mmCIF file of C-alpha atoms and ligand atoms in Angstrom:
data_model
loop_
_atom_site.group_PDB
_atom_site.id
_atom_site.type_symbol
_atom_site.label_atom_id
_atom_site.label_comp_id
_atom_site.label_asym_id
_atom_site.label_seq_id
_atom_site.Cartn_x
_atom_site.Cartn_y
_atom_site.Cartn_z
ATOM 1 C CA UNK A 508 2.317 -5.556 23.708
ATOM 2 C CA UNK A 509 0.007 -8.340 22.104
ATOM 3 C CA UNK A 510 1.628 -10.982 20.003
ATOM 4 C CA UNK A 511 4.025 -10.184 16.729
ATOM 5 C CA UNK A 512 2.483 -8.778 13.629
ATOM 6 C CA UNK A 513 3.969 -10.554 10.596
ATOM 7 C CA UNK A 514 4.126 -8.496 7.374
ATOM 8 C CA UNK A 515 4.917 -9.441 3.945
ATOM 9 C CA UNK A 516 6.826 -6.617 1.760
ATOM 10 C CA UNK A 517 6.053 -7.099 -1.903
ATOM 11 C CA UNK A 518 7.965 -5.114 -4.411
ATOM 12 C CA UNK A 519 7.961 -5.377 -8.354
ATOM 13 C CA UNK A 520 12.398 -4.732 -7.782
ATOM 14 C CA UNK A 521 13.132 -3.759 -11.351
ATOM 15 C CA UNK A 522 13.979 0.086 -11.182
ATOM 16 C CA UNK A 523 16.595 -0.189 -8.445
ATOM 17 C CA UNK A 524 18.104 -3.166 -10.450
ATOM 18 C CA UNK A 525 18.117 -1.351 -13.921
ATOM 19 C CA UNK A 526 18.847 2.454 -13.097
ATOM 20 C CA UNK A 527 21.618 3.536 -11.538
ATOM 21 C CA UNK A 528 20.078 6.199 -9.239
ATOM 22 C CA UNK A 529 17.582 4.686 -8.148
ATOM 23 C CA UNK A 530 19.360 2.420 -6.954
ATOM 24 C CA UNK A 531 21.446 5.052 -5.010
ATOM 25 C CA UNK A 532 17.985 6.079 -3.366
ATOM 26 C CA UNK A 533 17.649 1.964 -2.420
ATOM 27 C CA UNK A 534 20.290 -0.074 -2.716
ATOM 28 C CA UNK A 535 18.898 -3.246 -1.645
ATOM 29 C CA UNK A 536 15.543 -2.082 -3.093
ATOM 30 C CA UNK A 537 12.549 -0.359 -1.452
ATOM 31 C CA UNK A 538 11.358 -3.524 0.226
ATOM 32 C CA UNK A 539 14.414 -3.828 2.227
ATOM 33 C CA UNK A 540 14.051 -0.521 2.817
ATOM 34 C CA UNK A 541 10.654 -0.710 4.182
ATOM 35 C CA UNK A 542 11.629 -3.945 5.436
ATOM 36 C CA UNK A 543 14.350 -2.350 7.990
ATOM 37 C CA UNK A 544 11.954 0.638 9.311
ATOM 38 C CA UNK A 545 9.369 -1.931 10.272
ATOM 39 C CA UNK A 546 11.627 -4.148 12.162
ATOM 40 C CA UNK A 547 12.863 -0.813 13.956
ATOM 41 C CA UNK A 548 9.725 -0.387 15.012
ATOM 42 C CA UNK A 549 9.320 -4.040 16.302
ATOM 43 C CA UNK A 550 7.463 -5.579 13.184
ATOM 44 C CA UNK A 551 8.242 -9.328 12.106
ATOM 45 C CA UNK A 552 9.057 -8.898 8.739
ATOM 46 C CA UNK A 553 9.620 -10.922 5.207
ATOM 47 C CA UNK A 554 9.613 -9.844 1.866
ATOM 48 C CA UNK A 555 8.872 -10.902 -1.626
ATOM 49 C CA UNK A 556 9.813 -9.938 -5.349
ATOM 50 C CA UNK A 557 8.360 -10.416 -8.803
ATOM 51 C CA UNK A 558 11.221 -12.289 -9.973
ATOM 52 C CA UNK A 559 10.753 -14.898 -7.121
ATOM 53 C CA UNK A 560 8.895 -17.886 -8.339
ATOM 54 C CA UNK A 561 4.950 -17.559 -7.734
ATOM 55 C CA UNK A 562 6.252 -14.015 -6.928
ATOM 56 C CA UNK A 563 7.131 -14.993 -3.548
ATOM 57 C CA UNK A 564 3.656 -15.480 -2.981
ATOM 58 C CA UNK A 565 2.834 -18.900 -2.167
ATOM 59 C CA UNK A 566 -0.294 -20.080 -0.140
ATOM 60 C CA UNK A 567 2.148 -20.869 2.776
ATOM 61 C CA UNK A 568 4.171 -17.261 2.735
ATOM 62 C CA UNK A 569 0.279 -15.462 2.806
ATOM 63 C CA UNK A 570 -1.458 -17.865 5.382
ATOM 64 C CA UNK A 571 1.849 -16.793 7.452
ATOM 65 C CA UNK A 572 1.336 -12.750 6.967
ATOM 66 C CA UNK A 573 -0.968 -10.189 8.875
ATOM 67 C CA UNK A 574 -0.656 -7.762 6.605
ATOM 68 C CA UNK A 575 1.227 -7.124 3.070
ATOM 69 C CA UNK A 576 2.553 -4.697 1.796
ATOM 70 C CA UNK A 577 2.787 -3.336 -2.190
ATOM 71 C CA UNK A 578 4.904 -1.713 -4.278
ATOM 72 C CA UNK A 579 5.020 -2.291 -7.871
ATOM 73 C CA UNK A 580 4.745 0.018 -11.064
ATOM 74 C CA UNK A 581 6.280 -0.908 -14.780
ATOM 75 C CA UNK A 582 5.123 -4.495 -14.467
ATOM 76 C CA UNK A 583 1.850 -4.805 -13.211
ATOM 77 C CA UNK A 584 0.926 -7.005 -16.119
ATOM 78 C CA UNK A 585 3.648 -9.686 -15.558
ATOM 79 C CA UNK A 586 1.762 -10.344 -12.325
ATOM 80 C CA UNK A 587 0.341 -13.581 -12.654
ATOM 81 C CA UNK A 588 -3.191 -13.935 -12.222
ATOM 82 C CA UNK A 589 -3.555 -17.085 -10.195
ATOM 83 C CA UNK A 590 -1.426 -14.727 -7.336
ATOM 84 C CA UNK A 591 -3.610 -12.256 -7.691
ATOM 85 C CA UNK A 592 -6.929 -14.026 -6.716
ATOM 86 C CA UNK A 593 -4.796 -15.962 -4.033
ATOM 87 C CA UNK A 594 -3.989 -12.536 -2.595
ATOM 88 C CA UNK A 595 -7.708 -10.838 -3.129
ATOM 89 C CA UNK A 596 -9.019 -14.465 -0.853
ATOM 90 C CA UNK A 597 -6.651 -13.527 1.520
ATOM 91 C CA UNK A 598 -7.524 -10.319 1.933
ATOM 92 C CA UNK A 599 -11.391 -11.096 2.034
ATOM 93 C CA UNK A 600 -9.989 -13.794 4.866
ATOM 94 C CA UNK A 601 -9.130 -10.596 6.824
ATOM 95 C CA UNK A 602 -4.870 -10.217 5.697
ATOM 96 C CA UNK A 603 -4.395 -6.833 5.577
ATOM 97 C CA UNK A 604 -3.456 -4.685 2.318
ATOM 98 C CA UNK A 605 -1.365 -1.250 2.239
ATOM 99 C CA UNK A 606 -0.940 -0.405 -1.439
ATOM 100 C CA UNK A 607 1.887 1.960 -2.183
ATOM 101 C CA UNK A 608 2.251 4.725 -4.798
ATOM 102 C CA UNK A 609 2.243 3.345 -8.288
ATOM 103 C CA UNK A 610 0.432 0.259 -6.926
ATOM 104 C CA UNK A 611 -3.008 2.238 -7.517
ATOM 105 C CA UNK A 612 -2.328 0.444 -10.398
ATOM 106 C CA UNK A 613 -1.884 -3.095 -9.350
ATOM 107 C CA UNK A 614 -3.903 -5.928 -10.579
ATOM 108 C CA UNK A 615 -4.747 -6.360 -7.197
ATOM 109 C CA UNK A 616 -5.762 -3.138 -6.525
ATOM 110 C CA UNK A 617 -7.928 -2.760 -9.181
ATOM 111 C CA UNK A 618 -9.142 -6.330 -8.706
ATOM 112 C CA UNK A 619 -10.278 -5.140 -5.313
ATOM 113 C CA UNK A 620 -11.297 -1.741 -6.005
ATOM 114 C CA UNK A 621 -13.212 -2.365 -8.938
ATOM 115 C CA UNK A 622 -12.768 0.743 -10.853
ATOM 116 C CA UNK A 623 -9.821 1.918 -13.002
ATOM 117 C CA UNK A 624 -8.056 3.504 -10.516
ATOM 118 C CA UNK A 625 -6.754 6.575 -12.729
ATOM 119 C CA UNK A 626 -5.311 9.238 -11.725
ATOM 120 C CA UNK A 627 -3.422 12.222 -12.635
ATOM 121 C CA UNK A 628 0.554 12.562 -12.745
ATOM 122 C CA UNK A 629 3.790 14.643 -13.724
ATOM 123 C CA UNK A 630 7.383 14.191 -12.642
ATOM 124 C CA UNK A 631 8.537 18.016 -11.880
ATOM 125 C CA UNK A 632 10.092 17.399 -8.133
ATOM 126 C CA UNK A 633 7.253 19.525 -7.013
ATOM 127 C CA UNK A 634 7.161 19.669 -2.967
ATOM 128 C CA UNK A 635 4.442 17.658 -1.550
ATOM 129 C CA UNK A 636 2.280 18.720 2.084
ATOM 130 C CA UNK A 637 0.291 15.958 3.222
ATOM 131 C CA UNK A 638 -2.583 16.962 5.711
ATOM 132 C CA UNK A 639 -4.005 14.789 8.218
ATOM 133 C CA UNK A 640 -7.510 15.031 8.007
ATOM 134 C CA UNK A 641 -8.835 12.859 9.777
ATOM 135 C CA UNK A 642 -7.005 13.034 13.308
ATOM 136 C CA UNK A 643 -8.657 10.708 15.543
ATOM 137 C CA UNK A 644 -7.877 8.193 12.700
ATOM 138 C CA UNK A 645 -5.175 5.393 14.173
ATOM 139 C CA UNK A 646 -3.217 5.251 11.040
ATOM 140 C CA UNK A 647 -2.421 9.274 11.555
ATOM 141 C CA UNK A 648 -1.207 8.428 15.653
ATOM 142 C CA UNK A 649 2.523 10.310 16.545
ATOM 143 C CA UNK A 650 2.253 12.595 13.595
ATOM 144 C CA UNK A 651 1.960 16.264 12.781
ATOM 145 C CA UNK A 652 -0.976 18.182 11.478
ATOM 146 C CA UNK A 653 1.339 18.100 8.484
ATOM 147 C CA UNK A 654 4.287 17.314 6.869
ATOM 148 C CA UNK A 655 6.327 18.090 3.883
ATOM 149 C CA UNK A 656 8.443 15.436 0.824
ATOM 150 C CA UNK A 657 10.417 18.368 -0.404
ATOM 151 C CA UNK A 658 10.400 16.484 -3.487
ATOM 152 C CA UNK A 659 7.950 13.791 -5.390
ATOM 153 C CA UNK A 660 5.731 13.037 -8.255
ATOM 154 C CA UNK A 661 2.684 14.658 -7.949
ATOM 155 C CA UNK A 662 -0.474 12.864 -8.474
ATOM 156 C CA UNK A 663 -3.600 14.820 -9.015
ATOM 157 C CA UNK A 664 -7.317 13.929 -8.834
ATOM 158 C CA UNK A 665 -9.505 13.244 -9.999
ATOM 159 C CA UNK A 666 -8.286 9.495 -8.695
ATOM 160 C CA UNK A 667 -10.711 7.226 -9.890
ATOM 161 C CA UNK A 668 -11.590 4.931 -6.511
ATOM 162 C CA UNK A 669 -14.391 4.256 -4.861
ATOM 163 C CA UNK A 670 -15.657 6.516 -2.319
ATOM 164 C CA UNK A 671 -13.283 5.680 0.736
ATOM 165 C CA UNK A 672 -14.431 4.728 4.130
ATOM 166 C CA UNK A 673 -11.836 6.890 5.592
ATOM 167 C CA UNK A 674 -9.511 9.862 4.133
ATOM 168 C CA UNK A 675 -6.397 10.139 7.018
ATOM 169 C CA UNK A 676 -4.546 12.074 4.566
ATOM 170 C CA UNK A 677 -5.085 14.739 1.369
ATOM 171 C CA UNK A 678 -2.233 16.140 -0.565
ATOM 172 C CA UNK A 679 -1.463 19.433 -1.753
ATOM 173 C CA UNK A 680 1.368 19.956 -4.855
ATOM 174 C CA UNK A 681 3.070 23.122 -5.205
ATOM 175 C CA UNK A 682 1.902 22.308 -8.766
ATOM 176 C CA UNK A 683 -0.993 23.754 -7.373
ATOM 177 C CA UNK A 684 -2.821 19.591 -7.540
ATOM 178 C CA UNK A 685 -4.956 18.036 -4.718
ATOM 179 C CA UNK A 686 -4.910 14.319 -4.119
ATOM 180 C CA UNK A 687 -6.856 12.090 -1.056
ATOM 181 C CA UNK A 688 -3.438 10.543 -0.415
ATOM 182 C CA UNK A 689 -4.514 7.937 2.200
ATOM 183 C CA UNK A 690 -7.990 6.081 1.923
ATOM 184 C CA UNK A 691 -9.050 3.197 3.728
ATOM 185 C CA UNK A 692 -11.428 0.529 2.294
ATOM 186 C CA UNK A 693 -12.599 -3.106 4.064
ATOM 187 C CA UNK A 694 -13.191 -5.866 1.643
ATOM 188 C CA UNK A 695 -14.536 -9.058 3.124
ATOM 189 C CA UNK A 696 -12.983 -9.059 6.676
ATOM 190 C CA UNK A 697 -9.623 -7.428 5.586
ATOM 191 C CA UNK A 698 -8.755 -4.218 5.805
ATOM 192 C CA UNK A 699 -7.278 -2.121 2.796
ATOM 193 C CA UNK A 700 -5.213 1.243 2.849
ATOM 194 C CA UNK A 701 -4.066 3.184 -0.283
ATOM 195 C CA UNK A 702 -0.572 5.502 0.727
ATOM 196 C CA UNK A 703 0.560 7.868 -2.276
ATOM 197 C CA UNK A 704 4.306 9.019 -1.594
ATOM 198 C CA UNK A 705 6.719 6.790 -2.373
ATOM 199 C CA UNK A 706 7.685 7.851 -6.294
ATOM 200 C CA UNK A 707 10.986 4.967 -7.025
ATOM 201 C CA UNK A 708 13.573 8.062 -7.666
ATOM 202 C CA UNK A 709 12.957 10.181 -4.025
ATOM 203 C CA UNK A 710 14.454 8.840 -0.757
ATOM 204 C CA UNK A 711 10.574 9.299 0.324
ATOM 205 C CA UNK A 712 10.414 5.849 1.992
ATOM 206 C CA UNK A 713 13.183 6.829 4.422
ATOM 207 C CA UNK A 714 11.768 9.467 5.654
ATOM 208 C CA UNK A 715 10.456 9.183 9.747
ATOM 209 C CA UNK A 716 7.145 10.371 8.955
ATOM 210 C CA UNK A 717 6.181 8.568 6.007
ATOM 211 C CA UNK A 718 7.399 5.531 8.246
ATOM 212 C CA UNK A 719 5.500 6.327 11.301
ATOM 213 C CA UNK A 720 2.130 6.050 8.466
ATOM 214 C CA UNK A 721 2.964 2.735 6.812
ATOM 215 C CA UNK A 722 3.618 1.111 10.640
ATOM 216 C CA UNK A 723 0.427 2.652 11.837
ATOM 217 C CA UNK A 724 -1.151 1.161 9.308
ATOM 218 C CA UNK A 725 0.266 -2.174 9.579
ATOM 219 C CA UNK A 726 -0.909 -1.678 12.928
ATOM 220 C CA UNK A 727 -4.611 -0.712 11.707
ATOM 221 C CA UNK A 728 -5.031 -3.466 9.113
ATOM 222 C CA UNK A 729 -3.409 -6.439 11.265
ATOM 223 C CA UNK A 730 -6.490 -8.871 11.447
ATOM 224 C CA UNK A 731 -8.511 -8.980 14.957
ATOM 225 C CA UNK A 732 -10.960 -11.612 16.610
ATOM 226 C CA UNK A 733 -13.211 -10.966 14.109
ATOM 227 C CA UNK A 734 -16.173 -13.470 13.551
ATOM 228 C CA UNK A 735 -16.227 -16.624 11.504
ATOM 229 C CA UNK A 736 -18.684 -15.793 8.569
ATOM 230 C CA UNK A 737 -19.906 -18.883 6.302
ATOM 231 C CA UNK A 738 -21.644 -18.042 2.627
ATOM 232 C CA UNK A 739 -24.485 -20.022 0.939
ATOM 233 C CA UNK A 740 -27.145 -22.254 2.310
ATOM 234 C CA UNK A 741 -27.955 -21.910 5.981
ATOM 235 C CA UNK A 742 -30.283 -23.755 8.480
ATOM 236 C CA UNK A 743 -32.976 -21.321 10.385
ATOM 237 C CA UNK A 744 -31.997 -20.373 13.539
ATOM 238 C CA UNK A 745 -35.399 -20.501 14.727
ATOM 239 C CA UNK A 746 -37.748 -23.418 14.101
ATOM 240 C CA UNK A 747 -41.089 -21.903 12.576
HETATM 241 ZN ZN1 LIG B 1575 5.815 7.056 -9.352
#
């Protein structure tokens, strides 16, 4: 074992404070939820809410984090701006990014992605079978060649990302939809990975697979020795 991986858990927490099921489904929210499997599994774990001031998301909480976690969905646009580029430097600093579900949507996401990031969508409990498709991939390490959410919202493509660098995982709908549910991207020196499941009103994020992914992934994106890089002006190596 190598040194503790710290990870941030960012979650909008408004459904599971305003609706009654969903808070059911998570009843200290979906961060603690996500928070609990990952300290299971021998993470170091914090998290951080909208309703926190800056978010939660100060300059000292991000310089402290290997890799964040998001979750957000009906108020992307109450995300203050200033956070956002702190988080996109980070993330170009090498911090590592796992953007959940409705988070396609994120300022950050799209910030970073640099397209709309549209997709497809209907809530009709369809049954969900995510393929691994890329096997030798780390993030897809201790699972099966599939497995099934009996019940989620379906997204559908076409999603409107950039070409990946990766697809670990593609989705099939009963709906009869097809969706690259797990992409990976690297932005500067940090390393970026898009998970679909995780719809506020399923018990998705306590299920053992869909756990096993996000804490291979933590594991994937967690920054390495990677070199220093400086921008602008530079002396020749070499005199002429
Ligand atoms: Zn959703």
């Amino acid at each position: 074992m190598g040194e503790v991986t710290k990870v941030t858990i960012w979650n909008e927490f408004r459904h599971e404070r305003e609706n009654e099921h969903i808070a059911s489904v998570y009843p200290n929210g979906i961060h603690q939820a996500l928070s609990d499997a990952l300290k299971g599994r021998g993470f170091v774990t914090r998290t951080a809410t909208l309703d926190e001031p800056s978010h939660g998301l100060t300059d000292d909480v991000l310089n402290d984090t290997d890799v964040l976690i998001w979750w957000g969905h009906k108020a992307h646009h109450e995300v203050q701006d200033e956070v956002v580029e702190r988080v996109v430097k980070r993330v170009w600093q090498g911090m590592g990014l796992i953007v959940l579900h409705s988070g396609h949507f994120s300022k950050v996401f799209k910030r970073l992605m640099g397209t709309s990031c549209d997709l497809r969508w209907r809530e009709e409990d369809e049954k969900e079978r995510l393929w691994v498709v890329n096997p030798a991939h780390p993030i897809a390490e201790g699972l099966p060649a599939y497995f099934e959410l009996p019940q989620e919202e379906t997204y559908g493509e076409h999603f409107d990302i950039p070409t990946p660098d990766e697809i670990v995982f593609v989705s099939w709908f009963s709906g009869g939809d097809v969706f690259r549910s797990g992409c990976t991207y690297t932005r500067g020196k940090g390393k970026i990975f898009y998970f679909r499941p995780g719809h506020e009103t399923y018990p998705t994020y306590h299920d053992s697979n869909v756990q096993q992914v996000i804490s291979n992934a933590v594991r994937w994106a967690k920054p390495g020795q990677s070199p220093e890089i400086s921008y602008g002006h530079s002396q020749a190596l070499e005199s002429k």
